[in-house]
Coordinates of C-alpha atoms in Angstrom, one line a residue:
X27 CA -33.1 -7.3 -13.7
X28 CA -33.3 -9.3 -10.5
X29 CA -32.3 -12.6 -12.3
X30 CA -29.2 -10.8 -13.7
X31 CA -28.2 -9.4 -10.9
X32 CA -28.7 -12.6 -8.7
X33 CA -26.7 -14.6 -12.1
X34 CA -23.9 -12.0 -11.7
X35 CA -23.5 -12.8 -7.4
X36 CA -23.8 -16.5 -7.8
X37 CA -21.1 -15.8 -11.0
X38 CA -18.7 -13.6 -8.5
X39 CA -19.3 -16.0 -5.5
X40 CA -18.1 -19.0 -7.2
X41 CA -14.7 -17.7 -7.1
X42 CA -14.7 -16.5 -3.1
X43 CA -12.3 -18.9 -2.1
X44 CA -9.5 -17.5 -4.3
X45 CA -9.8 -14.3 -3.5
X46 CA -6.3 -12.7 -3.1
X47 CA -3.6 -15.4 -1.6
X48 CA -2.7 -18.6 -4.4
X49 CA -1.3 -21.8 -3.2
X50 CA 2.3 -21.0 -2.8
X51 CA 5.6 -23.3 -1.7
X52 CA 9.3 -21.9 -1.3
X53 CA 11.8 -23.8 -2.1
X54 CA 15.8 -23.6 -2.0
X55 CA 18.1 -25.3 -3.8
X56 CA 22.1 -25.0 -3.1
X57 CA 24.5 -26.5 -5.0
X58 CA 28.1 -27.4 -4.5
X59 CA 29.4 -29.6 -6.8
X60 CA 27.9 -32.7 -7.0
X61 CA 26.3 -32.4 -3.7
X62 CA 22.7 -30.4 -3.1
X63 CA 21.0 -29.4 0.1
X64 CA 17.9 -27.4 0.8
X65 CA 14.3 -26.5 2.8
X66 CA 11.4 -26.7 0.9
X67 CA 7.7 -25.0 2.8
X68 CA 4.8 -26.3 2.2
X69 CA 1.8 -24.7 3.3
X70 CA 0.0 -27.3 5.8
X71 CA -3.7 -26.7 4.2
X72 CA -2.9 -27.7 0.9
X73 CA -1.0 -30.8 1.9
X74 CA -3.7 -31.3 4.1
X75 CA -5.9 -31.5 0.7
X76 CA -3.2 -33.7 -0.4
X77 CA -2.3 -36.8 2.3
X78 CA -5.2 -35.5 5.0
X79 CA -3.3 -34.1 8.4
X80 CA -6.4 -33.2 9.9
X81 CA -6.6 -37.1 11.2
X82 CA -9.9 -36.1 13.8
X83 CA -11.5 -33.7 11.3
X84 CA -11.8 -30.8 13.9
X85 CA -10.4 -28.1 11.7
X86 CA -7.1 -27.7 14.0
X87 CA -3.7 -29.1 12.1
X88 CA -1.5 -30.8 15.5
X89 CA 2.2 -31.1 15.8
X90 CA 1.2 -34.1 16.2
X91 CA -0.4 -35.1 13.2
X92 CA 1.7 -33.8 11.3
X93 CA 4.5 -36.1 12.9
X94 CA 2.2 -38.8 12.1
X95 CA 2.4 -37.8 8.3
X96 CA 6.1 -37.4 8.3
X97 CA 7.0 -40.2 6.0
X98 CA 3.7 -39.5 3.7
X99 CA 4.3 -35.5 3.4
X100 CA 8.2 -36.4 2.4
X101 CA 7.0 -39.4 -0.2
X102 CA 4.8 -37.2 -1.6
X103 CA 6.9 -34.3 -2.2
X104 CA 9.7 -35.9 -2.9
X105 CA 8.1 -37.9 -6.0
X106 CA 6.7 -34.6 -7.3
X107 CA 10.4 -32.8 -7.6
X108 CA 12.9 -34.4 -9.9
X109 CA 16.2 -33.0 -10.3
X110 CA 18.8 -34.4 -12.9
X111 CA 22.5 -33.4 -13.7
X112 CA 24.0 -34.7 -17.0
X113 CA 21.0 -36.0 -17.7
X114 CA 21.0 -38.6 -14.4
X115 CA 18.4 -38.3 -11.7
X116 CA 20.2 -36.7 -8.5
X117 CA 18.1 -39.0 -5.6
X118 CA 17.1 -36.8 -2.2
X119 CA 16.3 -37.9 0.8
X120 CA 14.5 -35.5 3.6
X121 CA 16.4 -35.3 6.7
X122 CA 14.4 -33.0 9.2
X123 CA 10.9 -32.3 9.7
X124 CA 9.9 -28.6 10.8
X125 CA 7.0 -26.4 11.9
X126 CA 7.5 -22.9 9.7
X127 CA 5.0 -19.8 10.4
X128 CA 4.8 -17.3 7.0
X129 CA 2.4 -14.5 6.2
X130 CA -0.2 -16.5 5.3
X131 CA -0.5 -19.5 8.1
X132 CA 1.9 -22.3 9.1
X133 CA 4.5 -24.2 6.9
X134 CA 5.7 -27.8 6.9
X135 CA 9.5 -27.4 6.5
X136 CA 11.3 -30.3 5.0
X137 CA 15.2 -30.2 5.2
X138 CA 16.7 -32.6 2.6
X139 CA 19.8 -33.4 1.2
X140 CA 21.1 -35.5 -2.3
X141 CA 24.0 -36.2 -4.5
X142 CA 24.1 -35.7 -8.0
X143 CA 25.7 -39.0 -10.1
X144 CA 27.8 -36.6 -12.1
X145 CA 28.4 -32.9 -12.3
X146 CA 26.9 -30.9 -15.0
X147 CA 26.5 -27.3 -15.7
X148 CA 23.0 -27.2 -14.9
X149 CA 20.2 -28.9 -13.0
X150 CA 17.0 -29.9 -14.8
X151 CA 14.1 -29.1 -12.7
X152 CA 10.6 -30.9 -13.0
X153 CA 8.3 -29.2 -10.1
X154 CA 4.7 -31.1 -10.0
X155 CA 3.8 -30.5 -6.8
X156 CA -0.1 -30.2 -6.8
X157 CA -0.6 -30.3 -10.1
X158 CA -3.4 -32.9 -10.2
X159 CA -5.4 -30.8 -7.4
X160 CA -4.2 -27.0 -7.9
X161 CA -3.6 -26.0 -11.4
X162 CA -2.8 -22.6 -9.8
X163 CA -0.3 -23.8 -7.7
X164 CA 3.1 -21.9 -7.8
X165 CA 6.9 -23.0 -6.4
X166 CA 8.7 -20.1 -5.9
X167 CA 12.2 -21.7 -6.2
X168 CA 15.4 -19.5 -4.9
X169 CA 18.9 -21.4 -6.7
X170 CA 22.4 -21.1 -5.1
X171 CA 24.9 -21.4 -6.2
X172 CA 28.8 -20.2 -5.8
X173 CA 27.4 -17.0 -3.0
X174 CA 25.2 -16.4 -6.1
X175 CA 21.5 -16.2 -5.6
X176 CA 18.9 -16.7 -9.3
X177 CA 15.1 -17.7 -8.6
X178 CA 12.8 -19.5 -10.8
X179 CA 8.7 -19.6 -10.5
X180 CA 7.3 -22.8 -11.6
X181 CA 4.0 -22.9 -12.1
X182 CA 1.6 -25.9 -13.8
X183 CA 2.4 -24.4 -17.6
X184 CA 6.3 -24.3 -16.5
X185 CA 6.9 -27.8 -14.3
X186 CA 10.4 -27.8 -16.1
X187 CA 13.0 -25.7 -15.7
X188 CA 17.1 -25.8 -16.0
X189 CA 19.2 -24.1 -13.6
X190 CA 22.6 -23.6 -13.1
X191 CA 25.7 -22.3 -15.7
X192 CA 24.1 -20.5 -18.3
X193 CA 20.5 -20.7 -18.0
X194 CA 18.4 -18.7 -15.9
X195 CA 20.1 -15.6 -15.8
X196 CA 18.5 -12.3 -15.2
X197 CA 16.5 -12.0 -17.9
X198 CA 15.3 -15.2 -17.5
X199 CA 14.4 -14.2 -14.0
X200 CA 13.1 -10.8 -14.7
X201 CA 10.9 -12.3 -17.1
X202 CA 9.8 -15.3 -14.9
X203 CA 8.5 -12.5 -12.7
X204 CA 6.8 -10.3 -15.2
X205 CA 4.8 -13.5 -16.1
X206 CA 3.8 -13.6 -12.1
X207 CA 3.1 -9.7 -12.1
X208 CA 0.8 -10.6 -15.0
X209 CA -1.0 -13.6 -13.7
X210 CA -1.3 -12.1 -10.4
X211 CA -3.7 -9.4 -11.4
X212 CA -5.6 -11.7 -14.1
X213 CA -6.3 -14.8 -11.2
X214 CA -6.6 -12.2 -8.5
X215 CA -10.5 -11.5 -8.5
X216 CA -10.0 -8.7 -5.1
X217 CA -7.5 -6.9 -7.8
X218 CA -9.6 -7.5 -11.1
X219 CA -13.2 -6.3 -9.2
X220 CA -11.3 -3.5 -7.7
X221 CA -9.8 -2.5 -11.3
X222 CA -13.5 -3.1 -12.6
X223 CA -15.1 -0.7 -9.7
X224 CA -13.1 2.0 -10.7
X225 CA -12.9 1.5 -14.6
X226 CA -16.8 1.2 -15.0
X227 CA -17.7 5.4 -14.6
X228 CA -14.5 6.2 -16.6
X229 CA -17.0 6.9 -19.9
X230 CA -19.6 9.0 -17.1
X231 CA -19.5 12.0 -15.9
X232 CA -21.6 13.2 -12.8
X233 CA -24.3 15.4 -13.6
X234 CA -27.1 17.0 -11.4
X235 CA -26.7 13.8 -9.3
X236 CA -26.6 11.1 -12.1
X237 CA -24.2 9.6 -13.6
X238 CA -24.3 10.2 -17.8
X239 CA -22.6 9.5 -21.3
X240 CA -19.2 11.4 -21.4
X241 CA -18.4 13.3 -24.4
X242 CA -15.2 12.6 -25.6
X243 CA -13.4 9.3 -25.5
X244 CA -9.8 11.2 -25.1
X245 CA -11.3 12.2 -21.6
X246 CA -12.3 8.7 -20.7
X247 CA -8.9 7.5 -21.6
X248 CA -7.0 9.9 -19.4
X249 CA -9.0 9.3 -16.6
X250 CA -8.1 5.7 -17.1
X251 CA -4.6 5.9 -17.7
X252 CA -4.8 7.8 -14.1
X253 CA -6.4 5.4 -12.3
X254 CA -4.5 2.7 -13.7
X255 CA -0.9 4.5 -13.0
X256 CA -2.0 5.6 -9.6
X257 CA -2.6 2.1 -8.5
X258 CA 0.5 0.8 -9.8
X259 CA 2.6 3.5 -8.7
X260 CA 1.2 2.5 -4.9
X261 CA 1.2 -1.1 -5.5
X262 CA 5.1 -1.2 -6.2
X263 CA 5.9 1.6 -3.1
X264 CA 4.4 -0.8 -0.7
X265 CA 5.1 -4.5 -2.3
X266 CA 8.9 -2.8 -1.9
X267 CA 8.6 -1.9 1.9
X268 CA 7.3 -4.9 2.6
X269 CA 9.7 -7.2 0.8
X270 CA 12.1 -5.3 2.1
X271 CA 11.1 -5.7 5.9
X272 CA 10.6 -1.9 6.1
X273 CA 6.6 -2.4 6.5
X274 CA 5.6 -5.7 7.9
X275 CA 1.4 -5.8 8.9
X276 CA -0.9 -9.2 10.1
X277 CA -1.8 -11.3 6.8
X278 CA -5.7 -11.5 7.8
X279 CA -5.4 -7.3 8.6
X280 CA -4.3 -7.1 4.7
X281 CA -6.5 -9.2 3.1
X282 CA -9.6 -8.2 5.2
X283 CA -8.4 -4.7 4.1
X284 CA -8.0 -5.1 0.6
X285 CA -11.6 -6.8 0.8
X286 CA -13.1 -3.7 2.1
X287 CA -11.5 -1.6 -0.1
X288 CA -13.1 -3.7 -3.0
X289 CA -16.4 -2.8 -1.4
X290 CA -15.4 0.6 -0.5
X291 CA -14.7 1.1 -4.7
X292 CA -17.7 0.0 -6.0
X293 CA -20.0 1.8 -3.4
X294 CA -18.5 4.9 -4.2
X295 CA -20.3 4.5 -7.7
X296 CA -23.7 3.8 -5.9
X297 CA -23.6 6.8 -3.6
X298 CA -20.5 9.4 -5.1
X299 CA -18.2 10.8 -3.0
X300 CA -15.3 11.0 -5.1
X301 CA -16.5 11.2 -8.7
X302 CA -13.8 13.0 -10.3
X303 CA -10.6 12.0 -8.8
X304 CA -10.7 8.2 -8.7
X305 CA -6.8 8.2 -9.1
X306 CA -6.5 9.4 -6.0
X307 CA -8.5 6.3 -4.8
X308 CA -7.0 4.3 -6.7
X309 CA -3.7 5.2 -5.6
X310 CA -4.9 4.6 -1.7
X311 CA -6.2 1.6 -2.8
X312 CA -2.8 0.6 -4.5
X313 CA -1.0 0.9 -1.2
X314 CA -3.4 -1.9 0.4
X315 CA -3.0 -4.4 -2.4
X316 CA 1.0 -4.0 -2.7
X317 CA 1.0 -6.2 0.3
X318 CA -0.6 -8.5 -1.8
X319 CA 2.1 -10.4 -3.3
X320 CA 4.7 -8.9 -0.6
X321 CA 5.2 -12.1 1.6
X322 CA 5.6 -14.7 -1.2
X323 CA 8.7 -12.6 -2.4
X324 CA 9.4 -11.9 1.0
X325 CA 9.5 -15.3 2.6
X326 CA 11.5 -16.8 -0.4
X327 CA 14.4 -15.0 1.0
X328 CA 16.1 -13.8 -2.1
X329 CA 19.6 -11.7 -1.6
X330 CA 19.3 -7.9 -2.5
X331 CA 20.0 -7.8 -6.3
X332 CA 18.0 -11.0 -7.0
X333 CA 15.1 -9.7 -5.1
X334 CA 15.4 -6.1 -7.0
X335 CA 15.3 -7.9 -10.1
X336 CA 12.1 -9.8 -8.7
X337 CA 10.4 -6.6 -7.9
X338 CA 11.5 -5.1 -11.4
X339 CA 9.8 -7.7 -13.1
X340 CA 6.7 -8.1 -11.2
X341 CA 5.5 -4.5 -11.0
X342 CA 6.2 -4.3 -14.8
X343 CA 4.0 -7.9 -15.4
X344 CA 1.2 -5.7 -12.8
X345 CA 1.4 -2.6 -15.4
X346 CA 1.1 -5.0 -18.5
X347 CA -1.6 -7.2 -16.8
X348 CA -3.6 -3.8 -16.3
X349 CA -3.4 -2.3 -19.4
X350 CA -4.3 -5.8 -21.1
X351 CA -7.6 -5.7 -18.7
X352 CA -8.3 -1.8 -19.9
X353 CA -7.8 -2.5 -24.0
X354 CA -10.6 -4.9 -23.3
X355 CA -12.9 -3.0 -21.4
X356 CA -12.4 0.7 -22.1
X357 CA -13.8 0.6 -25.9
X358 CA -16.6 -1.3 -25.5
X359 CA -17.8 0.6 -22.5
X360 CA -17.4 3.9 -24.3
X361 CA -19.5 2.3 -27.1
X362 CA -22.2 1.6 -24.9
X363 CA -21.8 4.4 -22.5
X364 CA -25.3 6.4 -23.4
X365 CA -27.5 3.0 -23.0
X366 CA -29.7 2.6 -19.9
X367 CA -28.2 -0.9 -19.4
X368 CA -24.8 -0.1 -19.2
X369 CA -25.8 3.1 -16.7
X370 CA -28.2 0.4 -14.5
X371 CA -27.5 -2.8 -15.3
X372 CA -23.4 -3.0 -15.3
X373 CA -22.4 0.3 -13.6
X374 CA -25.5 -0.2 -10.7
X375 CA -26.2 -3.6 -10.9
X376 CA -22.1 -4.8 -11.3
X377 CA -21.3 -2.6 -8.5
X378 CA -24.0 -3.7 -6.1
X379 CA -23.2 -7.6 -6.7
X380 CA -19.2 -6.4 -6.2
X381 CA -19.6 -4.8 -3.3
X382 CA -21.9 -7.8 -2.2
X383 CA -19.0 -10.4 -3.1
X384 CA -16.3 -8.6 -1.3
X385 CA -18.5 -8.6 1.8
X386 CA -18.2 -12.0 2.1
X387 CA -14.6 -11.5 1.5
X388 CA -14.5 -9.1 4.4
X389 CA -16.4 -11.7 6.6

């Protein structure tokens, strides 16, 4: 029991570091004509992986040497973004380094500018950035064009894109996000252990102080579908607010929340307080973890109806995401419910290296 137990922390604390917040980069792209202008962020910790800013090693990023990088932070970008009208490359130059502050730490901001060779109805988009050290690396890509606003996620299975005319319209868009809604609860482990915490006594019931085999796999399934549409009920009221500038909290006050609530989750099926109305958790945990993905849609700047349709398609790919996780997980537990290993080792055992794992998260 010990060895599985230790297998399962060492398991859980392998994946620490990515614990809620991906690598993420905003860029915008207007268009007029022939000629393109824009500001791309990049987060300075991952370009610091990439072209080393931190020239003393002491932890801290300077102004200053990240002026000394200037002309290696713009190569680099610039080689890893291609954009092509008519099927010529449209060359960019950057024109102006900045300093940009988001919800998640500080931003190198590069202003840059470029003429396409010859107009064309759309741009074709190949977005590499990171690829070859972050396979989970995202650009979160906001199009103008005409007053009109489209955005586009790129991500290391989608480095090419076309934008412009035709292409990319809403659906495109609302399904681009669906995809992120998706991925965002399958590579976020805070989300998945939380899910897992309160899934895991869905086939129990509490009796005389233990927890044992429920009877009926319709009552299982209800409580489920509770929990489930609880959380995602909360987690679209608040990812809303907050995109919307309504509800705006401190980045580490989030995260080290929604760390505690992951330990707060599985505890509760250590030492019960609420054993019967886990939606109810489940929904005040929701309301921590919409702020999740809040400031990536937030600090893209999209216009009203773009970012609606963002939202749309996000809490939608959160649902599907979800209910993917529970077909999985719901039928096999029930199968297994009245065994002494699922009751010690994956109930007890899965709960007390969860709660152990967020606690580091919390720290």
């Amino acid at each position: 029991m010990r060895r599985v137990l230790a297998a399962i922390f060492a398991l859980l604390c392998a994946v620490t570091a990515l614990a809620h917040k991906p690598s993420d980069a905003y860029l915008t792209i207007e268009r007029d004509g022939t000629a393109l202008s824009g500001q791309w962020d990049i987060a300075l910790r991952d370009l610091d992986n990439a072209v080393g800013l931190d020239a003393n090693g002491d932890g801290d990023i300077t102004w200053q040497e990240v002026r000394e990088k200037h002309g290696a932070i713009a190569a680099y970008a610039l080689a890893r973004l291609r954009i092509a009208s008519g099927a010529e490359v449209c060359p960019l130059s950057v024109s102006q380094h900045l300093i940009d502050t988001h919800t998640d730490g500080a931003y190198a901001v590069l202003k840059f500018s470029g003429r396409c060779p010859q107009p064309g109805p759309t741009l074709a988009i190949a977005y590499t950035l990171f690829a070859d050290i972050d396979p989970q690396h995202r650009g979160l890509v906001n199009f103008v064009e005409g007053g009109v606003s489209r955005s586009v996620v790129f991500s290391h299975d989608a480095p090419e894109q076309a934008i412009g005319g035709d292409s990319g319209g809403p659906l495109a868009q609302f399904a681009a996000y669906l995809h992120e809604g998706v991925w965002h609860i399958w590579l976020g482990f805070d989300h998945i252990l939380l899910l897992v915490s309160l899934l895991l006594p869905a086939v129990l019931v509490r009796r005389d102080g233990a927890w044992v085999a429920g009877a009926s796999f319709r009552v299982a399934f209800i409580d489920v579908a509770k929990v489930v549409t609880a959380f995602t009920i909360a987690h679209s009221i608040t990812l809303s607010l907050a995109v919307r500038g309504v509800v705006s909290l401190p980045s580490r006050w989030v995260e080290s929340a929604i760390a505690l609530s992951v330990v707060l989750a599985a505890l509760n099926n250590l030492f019960p307080i609420v054993a019967n109305g886990r939606w109810i958790a489940a929904f005040a945990f929701g309301l921590l973890h919409g702020f999740g993905f809040a400031g990536a849609l937030k600090d893209l700047g999209l216009p009203t109806g773009s970012l609606a349709l963002s939202l749309a398609g996000f809490n939608v790919g959160v649902e599907v995401g979800q209910l993917a996780i529970v077909v999985a997980f719901l039928p096999l537990a029930y199968a297994v419910r009245a065994s002494w290993g699922y009751r010690r080792l994956f109930v007890a055992g899965g709960s007390t290296a969860i709660a152990a794992v967020a606690t580091v998260w919390f720290a």
